[in-house]
Tab-separated table of C-alpha atoms in Angstrom:
chain	number	residue	atom	x	y	z
A	134	UNK	CA	90.501	142.129	-40.380
A	135	UNK	CA	93.610	142.831	-42.460
A	136	UNK	CA	93.710	141.340	-45.941
A	137	UNK	CA	96.401	139.719	-48.064
A	138	UNK	CA	96.241	139.130	-51.816
A	139	UNK	CA	98.731	136.347	-52.449
A	140	UNK	CA	99.707	135.403	-56.010
A	141	UNK	CA	101.568	132.081	-56.068
A	142	UNK	CA	101.949	128.735	-57.812
A	143	UNK	CA	99.323	126.732	-55.924
A	144	UNK	CA	97.879	126.376	-52.463
A	145	UNK	CA	95.644	123.440	-53.387
A	146	UNK	CA	98.193	121.181	-55.084
A	147	UNK	CA	101.717	120.040	-54.272
A	148	UNK	CA	102.077	118.513	-57.756
A	149	UNK	CA	105.415	119.821	-59.125
A	150	UNK	CA	105.014	122.475	-56.432
A	151	UNK	CA	107.312	122.068	-53.450
A	152	UNK	CA	106.209	125.392	-51.929
A	153	UNK	CA	102.653	124.174	-51.262
A	154	UNK	CA	103.153	123.096	-47.654
A	155	UNK	CA	105.151	126.270	-46.954
A	156	UNK	CA	102.274	128.421	-48.191
A	157	UNK	CA	99.737	126.344	-46.292
A	158	UNK	CA	101.582	126.454	-42.989
A	159	UNK	CA	102.120	130.204	-43.038
A	160	UNK	CA	98.727	131.262	-44.393
A	161	UNK	CA	96.881	128.961	-42.016
A	162	UNK	CA	98.739	130.394	-39.023
A	163	UNK	CA	98.223	133.975	-40.191
A	164	UNK	CA	94.475	133.314	-40.387
A	165	UNK	CA	94.509	132.673	-36.661
A	166	UNK	CA	96.218	136.039	-36.160
A	167	UNK	CA	93.500	138.021	-37.919
A	168	UNK	CA	94.662	137.980	-41.543
A	169	UNK	CA	92.303	137.043	-44.359
A	170	UNK	CA	94.232	135.748	-47.370
A	171	UNK	CA	92.968	135.296	-50.896
A	172	UNK	CA	95.348	133.024	-52.782
A	173	UNK	CA	95.384	133.421	-56.570
A	174	UNK	CA	96.704	130.441	-58.513
A	175	UNK	CA	96.651	129.663	-62.249
A	176	UNK	CA	95.080	126.548	-63.711
A	177	UNK	CA	98.403	125.277	-65.094
A	178	UNK	CA	100.759	122.286	-65.095
A	179	UNK	CA	97.907	119.844	-64.307
A	180	UNK	CA	97.922	120.967	-60.686
A	181	UNK	CA	94.166	121.315	-60.451
A	182	UNK	CA	93.859	117.706	-61.609
A	183	UNK	CA	96.190	116.663	-58.763
A	184	UNK	CA	94.802	118.621	-55.817
A	185	UNK	CA	95.737	117.176	-52.448
A	186	UNK	CA	93.621	119.489	-50.306
A	187	UNK	CA	90.153	120.943	-50.763
A	188	UNK	CA	89.730	124.733	-50.595
A	189	UNK	CA	90.360	125.435	-46.898
A	190	UNK	CA	88.304	127.454	-44.434
A	191	UNK	CA	91.367	129.527	-43.479
A	192	UNK	CA	91.881	131.113	-46.912
A	193	UNK	CA	89.931	131.970	-50.029
A	194	UNK	CA	91.330	130.491	-53.236
A	195	UNK	CA	90.787	131.925	-56.709
A	196	UNK	CA	91.834	129.614	-59.541
A	197	UNK	CA	92.130	131.534	-62.806
A	198	UNK	CA	92.698	130.355	-66.383
A	199	UNK	CA	96.314	130.505	-67.547
A	200	UNK	CA	95.606	133.357	-69.962
A	201	UNK	CA	96.797	136.956	-70.099
A	202	UNK	CA	93.231	138.227	-69.866
A	203	UNK	CA	92.597	136.231	-66.683
A	204	UNK	CA	95.921	137.289	-65.192
A	205	UNK	CA	95.064	140.957	-65.744
A	206	UNK	CA	91.650	140.421	-64.155
A	207	UNK	CA	93.101	138.981	-60.940
A	208	UNK	CA	95.789	141.669	-60.852
A	209	UNK	CA	93.012	144.275	-60.625
A	210	UNK	CA	91.717	142.626	-57.450
A	211	UNK	CA	94.948	143.518	-55.634
A	212	UNK	CA	93.606	147.039	-55.098
A	213	UNK	CA	91.350	145.682	-52.335
A	214	UNK	CA	94.158	144.241	-50.179
A	215	UNK	CA	96.263	145.683	-47.365
A	216	UNK	CA	99.202	143.451	-48.351
A	217	UNK	CA	99.931	142.339	-51.906
A	218	UNK	CA	102.296	139.381	-52.339
A	219	UNK	CA	103.816	138.229	-55.597
A	220	UNK	CA	105.589	134.906	-55.069
A	221	UNK	CA	108.319	133.653	-57.347
A	222	UNK	CA	107.720	130.670	-59.587
A	223	UNK	CA	104.037	131.090	-60.409
A	224	UNK	CA	105.026	129.616	-63.750
A	225	UNK	CA	102.773	131.627	-66.047
A	226	UNK	CA	102.826	135.404	-66.612
A	227	UNK	CA	105.318	135.957	-63.789
A	228	UNK	CA	106.620	139.224	-65.252
A	229	UNK	CA	103.129	140.552	-65.938
A	230	UNK	CA	102.042	139.694	-62.392
A	231	UNK	CA	105.131	141.258	-60.832
A	232	UNK	CA	104.883	144.610	-62.550
A	233	UNK	CA	101.093	144.661	-62.657
A	234	UNK	CA	100.674	144.017	-58.942
A	235	UNK	CA	103.220	146.677	-57.981
A	236	UNK	CA	101.155	149.175	-59.960
A	237	UNK	CA	97.716	147.906	-58.874
A	238	UNK	CA	98.297	147.919	-55.111
A	239	UNK	CA	96.907	150.871	-53.168
A	240	UNK	CA	99.439	153.530	-52.126
A	241	UNK	CA	98.963	152.600	-48.454
A	242	UNK	CA	99.289	148.836	-49.066
A	243	UNK	CA	102.438	146.809	-48.603
A	244	UNK	CA	104.002	145.404	-51.772
A	245	UNK	CA	105.990	142.194	-51.264
A	246	UNK	CA	108.009	139.844	-53.411
A	247	UNK	CA	108.169	136.436	-51.718
A	248	UNK	CA	110.952	134.379	-53.215
A	249	UNK	CA	110.618	130.623	-52.739
A	250	UNK	CA	113.804	129.927	-54.720
A	251	UNK	CA	116.147	132.817	-54.005
A	252	UNK	CA	119.353	131.192	-55.342
A	253	UNK	CA	117.724	130.653	-58.748
A	254	UNK	CA	116.134	134.109	-58.830
A	255	UNK	CA	119.384	135.823	-57.915
A	256	UNK	CA	121.218	133.891	-60.626
A	257	UNK	CA	118.641	135.192	-63.119
A	258	UNK	CA	119.102	138.752	-61.866
A	259	UNK	CA	122.865	138.534	-62.271
A	260	UNK	CA	122.562	137.274	-65.826
A	261	UNK	CA	119.847	139.683	-67.003
A	262	UNK	CA	120.424	143.430	-66.466
A	263	UNK	CA	116.936	144.108	-67.867
A	264	UNK	CA	115.163	141.604	-65.593
A	265	UNK	CA	111.710	142.938	-64.559
A	266	UNK	CA	112.469	142.326	-60.895
A	267	UNK	CA	115.421	144.722	-61.107
A	268	UNK	CA	113.027	147.431	-62.304
A	269	UNK	CA	110.382	146.579	-59.714
A	270	UNK	CA	112.506	146.225	-56.562
A	271	UNK	CA	112.536	149.994	-55.785
A	272	UNK	CA	108.717	149.970	-55.686
A	273	UNK	CA	108.559	147.080	-53.205
A	274	UNK	CA	108.375	147.410	-49.445
A	275	UNK	CA	109.810	143.997	-48.606
A	276	UNK	CA	111.458	140.956	-50.087
A	277	UNK	CA	110.798	137.795	-48.081
A	278	UNK	CA	112.627	134.604	-48.929
A	279	UNK	CA	112.121	130.892	-48.308
A	280	UNK	CA	115.695	130.727	-47.039
A	281	UNK	CA	119.178	131.795	-47.915
A	282	UNK	CA	120.623	133.597	-44.901
A	283	UNK	CA	123.280	136.328	-45.165
A	284	UNK	CA	124.287	135.671	-48.810
A	285	UNK	CA	120.715	136.144	-50.033
A	286	UNK	CA	120.056	139.196	-47.849
A	287	UNK	CA	123.233	140.901	-49.041
A	288	UNK	CA	122.547	140.075	-52.687
A	289	UNK	CA	118.981	141.369	-52.666
A	290	UNK	CA	119.940	144.575	-50.909
A	291	UNK	CA	122.753	145.087	-53.408
A	292	UNK	CA	120.140	144.840	-56.180
A	293	UNK	CA	118.133	147.614	-54.522
A	294	UNK	CA	115.735	145.852	-52.152
A	295	UNK	CA	114.719	148.122	-49.294
A	296	UNK	CA	114.708	145.181	-46.905
A	297	UNK	CA	115.157	141.401	-47.324
A	298	UNK	CA	114.212	138.947	-44.588
A	299	UNK	CA	114.348	135.123	-44.723
A	300	UNK	CA	111.227	133.341	-43.498
A	301	UNK	CA	112.459	129.786	-43.192
A	302	UNK	CA	110.488	126.636	-43.764
A	303	UNK	CA	108.971	124.938	-40.751
A	304	UNK	CA	106.560	122.200	-39.717
A	305	UNK	CA	102.849	122.261	-38.994
A	306	UNK	CA	102.436	119.646	-36.231
A	307	UNK	CA	98.780	119.201	-37.166
A	308	UNK	CA	99.684	117.952	-40.650
A	309	UNK	CA	103.166	116.417	-40.258
A	310	UNK	CA	103.552	114.123	-37.283
A	311	UNK	CA	104.272	110.486	-36.364
A	312	UNK	CA	101.894	107.850	-37.756
A	313	UNK	CA	101.996	104.037	-37.829
A	314	UNK	CA	104.419	102.542	-40.383
A	315	UNK	CA	103.027	101.642	-43.792
A	316	UNK	CA	104.464	98.578	-45.611
A	317	UNK	CA	104.231	100.457	-48.928
A	318	UNK	CA	107.142	102.627	-47.806
A	319	UNK	CA	109.384	100.022	-46.177
A	320	UNK	CA	113.082	100.596	-46.976
A	321	UNK	CA	116.461	101.123	-45.399
A	322	UNK	CA	116.703	104.564	-46.996
A	323	UNK	CA	114.098	106.651	-48.820
A	324	UNK	CA	114.294	109.858	-50.789
A	325	UNK	CA	111.399	112.044	-51.912
A	326	UNK	CA	111.968	114.690	-54.559
A	327	UNK	CA	111.101	115.491	-58.146
A	328	UNK	CA	113.706	114.929	-60.825
A	329	UNK	CA	115.226	118.352	-61.503
A	330	UNK	CA	118.268	119.254	-63.629
A	331	UNK	CA	120.060	121.077	-60.817
A	332	UNK	CA	119.632	118.206	-58.356
A	333	UNK	CA	120.028	115.077	-60.481
A	334	UNK	CA	123.817	114.833	-60.143
A	335	UNK	CA	123.495	115.138	-56.364
A	336	UNK	CA	120.779	112.466	-56.308
A	337	UNK	CA	123.136	110.201	-58.214
A	338	UNK	CA	125.963	110.855	-55.744
A	339	UNK	CA	124.028	110.816	-52.474
A	340	UNK	CA	121.313	108.239	-53.236
A	341	UNK	CA	121.997	106.059	-56.276
A	342	UNK	CA	125.685	105.394	-55.568
A	343	UNK	CA	124.983	104.339	-51.957
A	344	UNK	CA	122.307	102.007	-53.348
A	345	UNK	CA	124.901	100.447	-55.655
A	346	UNK	CA	127.345	100.084	-52.735
A	347	UNK	CA	124.724	98.434	-50.518
A	348	UNK	CA	123.151	95.949	-52.909
A	349	UNK	CA	121.639	93.977	-50.028
A	350	UNK	CA	119.705	97.000	-48.709
A	351	UNK	CA	116.357	98.353	-49.893
A	352	UNK	CA	116.114	101.893	-51.270
A	353	UNK	CA	112.943	103.826	-52.124
A	354	UNK	CA	112.558	106.946	-54.281
A	355	UNK	CA	109.399	109.001	-54.663
A	356	UNK	CA	108.671	111.975	-56.888
A	357	UNK	CA	107.964	112.840	-60.492
A	358	UNK	CA	110.330	112.190	-63.375
A	359	UNK	CA	112.310	109.174	-62.138
A	360	UNK	CA	110.366	106.628	-64.184
A	361	UNK	CA	112.544	107.341	-67.230
A	362	UNK	CA	115.811	107.064	-65.269
A	363	UNK	CA	117.726	103.796	-65.046
A	364	UNK	CA	117.849	102.792	-61.368
A	365	UNK	CA	119.791	100.103	-59.490
A	366	UNK	CA	117.873	96.890	-58.929
A	367	UNK	CA	117.449	97.533	-55.194
A	368	UNK	CA	115.817	100.944	-55.777
A	369	UNK	CA	112.024	100.996	-55.938
A	370	UNK	CA	110.300	103.985	-57.568
A	371	UNK	CA	106.870	105.218	-56.454
A	372	UNK	CA	106.158	108.291	-58.601
A	373	UNK	CA	104.305	111.246	-57.093
A	374	UNK	CA	103.635	110.837	-53.366
A	375	UNK	CA	100.640	112.831	-52.134
A	376	UNK	CA	101.091	115.012	-49.069
A	377	UNK	CA	98.557	112.827	-47.247
A	378	UNK	CA	101.130	110.004	-47.457
A	379	UNK	CA	104.202	112.019	-46.469
A	380	UNK	CA	104.032	111.102	-42.789
A	381	UNK	CA	103.980	107.372	-43.516
A	382	UNK	CA	106.693	107.802	-46.154
A	383	UNK	CA	108.865	109.483	-43.504
A	384	UNK	CA	108.299	107.227	-40.505
A	385	UNK	CA	108.373	103.813	-42.179
A	386	UNK	CA	111.962	103.543	-43.560
A	387	UNK	CA	114.997	103.170	-41.309
A	388	UNK	CA	116.116	106.632	-42.501
A	389	UNK	CA	115.100	109.314	-44.996
A	390	UNK	CA	117.446	111.394	-47.108
A	391	UNK	CA	117.436	115.110	-47.860
A	392	UNK	CA	119.347	116.276	-50.934
A	393	UNK	CA	119.644	120.002	-51.619
A	394	UNK	CA	119.567	121.332	-55.135
A	395	UNK	CA	122.911	122.626	-56.420
A	396	UNK	CA	122.063	126.297	-55.973
A	397	UNK	CA	120.660	125.872	-52.474
A	398	UNK	CA	123.631	123.811	-51.334
A	399	UNK	CA	125.994	126.475	-52.670
A	400	UNK	CA	124.083	129.322	-51.009
A	401	UNK	CA	123.560	127.645	-47.628
A	402	UNK	CA	120.910	128.398	-45.011
A	403	UNK	CA	118.365	126.793	-47.353
A	404	UNK	CA	116.646	123.863	-45.640
A	405	UNK	CA	114.060	122.216	-47.847
A	406	UNK	CA	110.508	121.768	-46.618
A	407	UNK	CA	111.302	118.042	-46.527
A	408	UNK	CA	113.770	118.601	-43.665
A	409	UNK	CA	111.050	119.894	-41.365
A	410	UNK	CA	108.365	117.492	-42.533
A	411	UNK	CA	110.601	114.484	-41.957
A	412	UNK	CA	111.927	115.663	-38.609
A	413	UNK	CA	108.431	116.655	-37.501
A	414	UNK	CA	107.272	113.108	-38.168
A	415	UNK	CA	110.129	111.746	-36.073
A	416	UNK	CA	112.102	110.325	-38.983
A	417	UNK	CA	115.807	109.658	-38.776
A	418	UNK	CA	117.092	112.208	-41.279
A	419	UNK	CA	120.312	111.985	-43.280
A	420	UNK	CA	121.195	115.141	-45.195
A	421	UNK	CA	123.910	116.320	-47.517
A	422	UNK	CA	126.134	118.945	-45.907
A	423	UNK	CA	125.388	122.668	-46.340
A	424	UNK	CA	126.350	125.841	-44.527
A	425	UNK	CA	123.871	126.871	-41.856
A	426	UNK	CA	122.517	123.387	-41.116
A	427	UNK	CA	123.358	123.645	-37.411
A	428	UNK	CA	121.008	126.636	-37.150
A	429	UNK	CA	118.178	124.141	-37.548
A	430	UNK	CA	119.432	120.723	-36.358
A	431	UNK	CA	122.520	119.527	-34.490
A	432	UNK	CA	124.665	117.108	-36.537
A	433	UNK	CA	125.128	113.593	-35.089
A	434	UNK	CA	122.442	114.219	-32.469
A	435	UNK	CA	119.360	115.421	-34.356
A	436	UNK	CA	120.453	114.690	-37.928
A	437	UNK	CA	123.142	112.686	-39.727
A	438	UNK	CA	125.276	114.620	-42.215
A	439	UNK	CA	126.945	113.233	-45.335
A	440	UNK	CA	129.670	114.882	-47.413
A	441	UNK	CA	129.234	112.386	-50.256
A	442	UNK	CA	127.684	109.073	-51.216
A	443	UNK	CA	130.270	107.085	-49.285
A	444	UNK	CA	129.165	108.859	-46.091
A	445	UNK	CA	125.527	108.060	-46.836
A	446	UNK	CA	126.363	104.389	-47.365
A	447	UNK	CA	128.328	104.325	-44.118
A	448	UNK	CA	125.455	105.869	-42.179
A	449	UNK	CA	122.939	103.399	-43.604
A	450	UNK	CA	125.196	100.398	-42.973
A	451	UNK	CA	125.852	101.381	-39.353
A	452	UNK	CA	122.379	102.599	-38.431
A	453	UNK	CA	120.558	100.421	-35.898
A	454	UNK	CA	116.826	100.766	-35.208
A	455	UNK	CA	117.642	102.125	-31.751
A	456	UNK	CA	120.035	104.764	-33.087
A	457	UNK	CA	117.588	105.755	-35.829
A	458	UNK	CA	114.777	106.145	-33.291
A	459	UNK	CA	116.948	108.269	-30.985
A	460	UNK	CA	117.983	110.637	-33.784
A	461	UNK	CA	114.405	110.907	-35.008
A	462	UNK	CA	113.093	111.711	-31.528
A	463	UNK	CA	115.796	114.321	-30.907
A	464	UNK	CA	115.184	115.962	-34.266
A	465	UNK	CA	111.460	116.106	-33.634
A	466	UNK	CA	111.952	117.755	-30.231
A	467	UNK	CA	114.161	120.442	-31.780
A	468	UNK	CA	111.813	121.132	-34.679
A	469	UNK	CA	108.740	121.396	-32.439
A	470	UNK	CA	110.580	123.693	-30.039
A	471	UNK	CA	112.042	126.106	-32.581
A	472	UNK	CA	110.783	125.562	-36.114
A	473	UNK	CA	106.990	125.489	-36.347
A	474	UNK	CA	104.739	127.571	-38.567
A	475	UNK	CA	103.319	129.111	-35.394
A	476	UNK	CA	106.758	130.659	-34.829
A	477	UNK	CA	107.132	131.662	-38.473
A	478	UNK	CA	103.595	133.064	-38.546
A	479	UNK	CA	104.279	135.170	-35.449
A	480	UNK	CA	107.374	136.525	-37.190
A	481	UNK	CA	105.478	137.428	-40.366
A	482	UNK	CA	102.508	138.867	-38.454
A	483	UNK	CA	104.718	141.199	-36.397
A	484	UNK	CA	106.678	142.222	-39.472
A	485	UNK	CA	103.627	143.027	-41.614
A	486	UNK	CA	101.873	144.964	-38.855
A	487	UNK	CA	104.971	147.034	-38.083
A	488	UNK	CA	105.587	147.778	-41.771
A	489	UNK	CA	101.965	148.727	-42.378
A	490	UNK	CA	101.893	151.023	-39.371
A	491	UNK	CA	105.099	152.729	-40.466
A	492	UNK	CA	103.900	153.203	-44.018
A	493	UNK	CA	100.484	154.522	-43.038
A	494	UNK	CA	101.990	156.895	-40.522
A	495	UNK	CA	103.861	158.466	-43.422
A	496	UNK	CA	107.283	157.780	-41.963
A	497	UNK	CA	108.436	156.490	-45.346
A	498	UNK	CA	107.281	156.530	-48.937
């Protein structure tokens, strides 16, 4: 069995960790293809106190203290793996992990940087000529990204990446699927997302302004950080919503809203995990507009697209239960046909096996 040492933010907790379901979907599928993954995550940001899954049977999980000594200890374990993955956004000792893992991996192992926020990482690279990733890129075999399309590929290769390949988000039908409605999540429009500086203005435009326009409609917002924000009277705030409740959160309202962060909207080809989770549950999805959307869902048939808050308000005002159900069903069919973690896992499996074979055959350094 081939082995992966994966150093990321958290597999066990989605608390302030939007990449959790992405990691879970891919690693779980790869387990079925003969890969054994050990996921290394720091005990940081209260994530271990907010676990939403138990350690799974499809991966080993090592939780280490958020100290330099512990980070160096888990870096040493990379020497046992066939594939060594450093993900972006671990949150503690990222630079130490990046450079340490590149050095600790065996000569015949693959060294990967897996970027779950490529627009932000690339902005950092542009602003910091001495960024550790700039120094480390020549030693890496692959850069995989959560999204980004041609702009991200071209940027990474310009910085010296040997090869950059987007591995887009997807849905795991076993975990995100239709469920009965739950009165806790009843609304005309819901939005789920943490309060982040590079998304707050877009949340105001695409969610809060429509709520002000449609004072007779019910709006629901979930996620961390909104409790200190003044909200219109028809907006109800839930706080953190556990992944076990995401299906009900998606299927109960008339429609759910996706709002890209500023950098992802500007880059394009960056669908959030929420897009696939909501569509996989059969929700009627409204999204802000971004380049590359039609690669994943067809506007007006499988998703409703809004250029601004006025468009969102118009969609909500005009949306009948029948129309919402039709869009949700069409979106779900498309996602299940083309955008599952089984498809993404097959892509990653073929890629890793081909790269390993090429490296071990000595056809490249």
